[in-house]
Coordinates of C-alpha atoms in Angstrom, one line a residue:
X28 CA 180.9 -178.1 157.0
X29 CA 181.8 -175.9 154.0
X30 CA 179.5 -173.7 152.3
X31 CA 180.3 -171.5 149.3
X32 CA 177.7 -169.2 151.6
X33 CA 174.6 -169.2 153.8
X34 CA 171.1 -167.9 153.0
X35 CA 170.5 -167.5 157.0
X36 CA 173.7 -165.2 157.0
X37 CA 173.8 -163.3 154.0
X38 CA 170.3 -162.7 153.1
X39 CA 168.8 -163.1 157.0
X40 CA 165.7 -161.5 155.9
X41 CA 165.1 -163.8 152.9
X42 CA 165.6 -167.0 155.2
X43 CA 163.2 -165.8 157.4
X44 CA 160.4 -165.3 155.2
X45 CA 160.9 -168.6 153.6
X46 CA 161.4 -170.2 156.9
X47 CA 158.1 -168.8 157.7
X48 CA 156.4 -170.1 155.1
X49 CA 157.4 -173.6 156.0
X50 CA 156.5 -173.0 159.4
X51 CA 153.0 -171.5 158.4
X52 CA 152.5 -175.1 156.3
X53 CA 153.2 -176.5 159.5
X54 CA 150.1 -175.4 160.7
X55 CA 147.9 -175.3 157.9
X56 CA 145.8 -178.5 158.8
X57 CA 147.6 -181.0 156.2
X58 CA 148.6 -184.0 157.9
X59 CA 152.0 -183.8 159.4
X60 CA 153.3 -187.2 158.1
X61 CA 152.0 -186.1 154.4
X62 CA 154.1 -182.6 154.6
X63 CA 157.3 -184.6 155.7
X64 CA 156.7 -187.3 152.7
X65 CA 156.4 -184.8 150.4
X66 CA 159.2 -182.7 151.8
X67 CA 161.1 -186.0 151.7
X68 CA 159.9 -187.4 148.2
X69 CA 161.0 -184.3 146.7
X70 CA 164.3 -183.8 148.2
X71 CA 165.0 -187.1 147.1
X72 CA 164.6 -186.2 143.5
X73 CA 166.2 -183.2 143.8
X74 CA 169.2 -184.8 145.4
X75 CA 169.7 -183.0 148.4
X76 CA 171.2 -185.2 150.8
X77 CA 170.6 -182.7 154.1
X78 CA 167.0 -182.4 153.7
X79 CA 166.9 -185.8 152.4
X80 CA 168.3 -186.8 156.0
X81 CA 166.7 -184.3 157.6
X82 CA 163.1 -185.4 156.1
X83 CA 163.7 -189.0 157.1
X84 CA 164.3 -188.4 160.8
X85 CA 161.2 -185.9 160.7
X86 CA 158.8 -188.6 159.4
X87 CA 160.5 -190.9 161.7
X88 CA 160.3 -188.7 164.5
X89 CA 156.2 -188.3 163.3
X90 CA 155.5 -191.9 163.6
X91 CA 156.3 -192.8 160.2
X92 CA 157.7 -196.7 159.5
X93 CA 160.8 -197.7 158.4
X94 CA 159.5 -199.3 155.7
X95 CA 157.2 -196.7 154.4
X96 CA 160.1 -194.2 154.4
X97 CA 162.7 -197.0 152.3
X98 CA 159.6 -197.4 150.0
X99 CA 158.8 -193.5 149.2
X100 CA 160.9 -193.5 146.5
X101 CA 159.3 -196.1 144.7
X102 CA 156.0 -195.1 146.1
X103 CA 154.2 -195.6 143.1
X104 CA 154.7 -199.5 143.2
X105 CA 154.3 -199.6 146.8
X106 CA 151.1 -200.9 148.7
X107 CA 152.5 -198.9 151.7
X108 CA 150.9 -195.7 150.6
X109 CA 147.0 -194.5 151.0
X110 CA 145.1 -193.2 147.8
X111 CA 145.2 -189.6 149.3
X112 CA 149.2 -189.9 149.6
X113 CA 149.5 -191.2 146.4
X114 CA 147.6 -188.2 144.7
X115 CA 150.0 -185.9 147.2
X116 CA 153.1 -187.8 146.1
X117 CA 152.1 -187.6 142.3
X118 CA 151.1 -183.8 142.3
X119 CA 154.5 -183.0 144.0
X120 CA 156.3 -184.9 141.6
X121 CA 154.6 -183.0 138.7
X122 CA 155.0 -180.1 140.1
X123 CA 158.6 -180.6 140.9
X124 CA 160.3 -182.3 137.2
X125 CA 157.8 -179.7 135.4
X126 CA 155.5 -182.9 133.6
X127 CA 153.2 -180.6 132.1
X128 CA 151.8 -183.7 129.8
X129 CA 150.9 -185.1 133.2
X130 CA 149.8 -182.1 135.3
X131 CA 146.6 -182.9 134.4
X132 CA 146.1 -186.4 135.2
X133 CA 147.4 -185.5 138.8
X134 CA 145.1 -182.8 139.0
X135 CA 142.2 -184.4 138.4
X136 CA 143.0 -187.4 141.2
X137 CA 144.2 -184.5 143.6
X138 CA 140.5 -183.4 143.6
X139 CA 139.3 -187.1 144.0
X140 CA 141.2 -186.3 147.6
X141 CA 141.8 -182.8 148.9
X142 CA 139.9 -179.6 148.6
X143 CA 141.1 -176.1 146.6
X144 CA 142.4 -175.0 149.7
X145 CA 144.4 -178.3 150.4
X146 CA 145.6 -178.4 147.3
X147 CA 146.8 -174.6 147.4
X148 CA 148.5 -176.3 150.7
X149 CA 150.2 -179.0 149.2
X150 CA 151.2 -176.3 145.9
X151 CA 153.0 -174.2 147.9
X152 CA 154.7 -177.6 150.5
X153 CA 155.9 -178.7 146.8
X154 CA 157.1 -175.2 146.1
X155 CA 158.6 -174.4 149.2
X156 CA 160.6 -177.8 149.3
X157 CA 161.7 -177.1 145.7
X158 CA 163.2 -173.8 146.9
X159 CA 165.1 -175.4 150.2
X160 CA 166.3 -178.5 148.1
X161 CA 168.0 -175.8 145.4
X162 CA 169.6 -173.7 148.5
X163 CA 170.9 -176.3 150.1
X164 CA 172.3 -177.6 146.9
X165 CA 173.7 -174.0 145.8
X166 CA 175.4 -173.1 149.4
X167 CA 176.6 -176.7 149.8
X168 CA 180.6 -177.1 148.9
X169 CA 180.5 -180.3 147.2
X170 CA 181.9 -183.5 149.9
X171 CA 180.4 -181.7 152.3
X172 CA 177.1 -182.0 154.4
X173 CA 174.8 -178.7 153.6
X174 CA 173.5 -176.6 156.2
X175 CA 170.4 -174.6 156.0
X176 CA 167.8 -174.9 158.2
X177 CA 163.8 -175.7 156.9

């Protein structure tokens, strides 16, 4: 693998922190499977190939179908996905390509499904995915799979 550099190298201390915060959303009482979706979903539209691999074999590894993971991407004509999800999947997506004409919308069916706290929880999953996704990308030499580690 080549990387123009590495965030766990050169900036340890930064790594760690945002490594912590993915660990900490591990544990913050949102469904496993709808953190790796999300991770997933939004690695996909950012592009990044390593989390986009690595987010597959962790919903995988989670219990999640073949099927529902080939559908994420078109999740919104999919029957594969619960009302809850759907609301997740929408909120990250907002969130992520900066919709603020639709920001709104997704709020209001977020709250149909999840509480302030959960959707603070599923802010920050969308946040911290966004920021993984754009290092990997950025420390990634092109032809090349990226390493980082999230």
């Amino acid at each position: 693998m080549a990387f123009r550099f590495t965030v766990a190298t050169d900036a340890p201390s930064l790594f760690a922190t945002l490594y912590a915060t993915a660990k900490t959303i591990r544990g913050s009482g949102l469904p496993t499977g709808l953190i790796h979706l999300i991770d997933l979903r939004v690695s996909q539209i950012n592009g990044c190939a390593y989390c986009i691999d690595m987010h597959s074999k962790e919903a995988r590894h989670d219990g999640q179908s073949e099927q529902r993971i080939a559908s994420l991407a078109e999740w919104e004509r999919s029957d594969l996905f619960l009302p809850d999800e759907r609301a997740a999947f929408a909120w990250a997506e907002v969130l992520t390509r900066a919709q603020h004409d639709r920001i709104d919308a997704a709020y209001r069916e977020l709250q149909r499904h999840f509480n302030a706290e959960q959707i603070a929880q599923l802010t920050v999953t969308a946040a911290q995915i966004n920021a993984w996704n754009r290092i990997g990308i950025a420390q990634h030499i092109e032809g090349t799979a990226v390493g980082m580690a999230a």
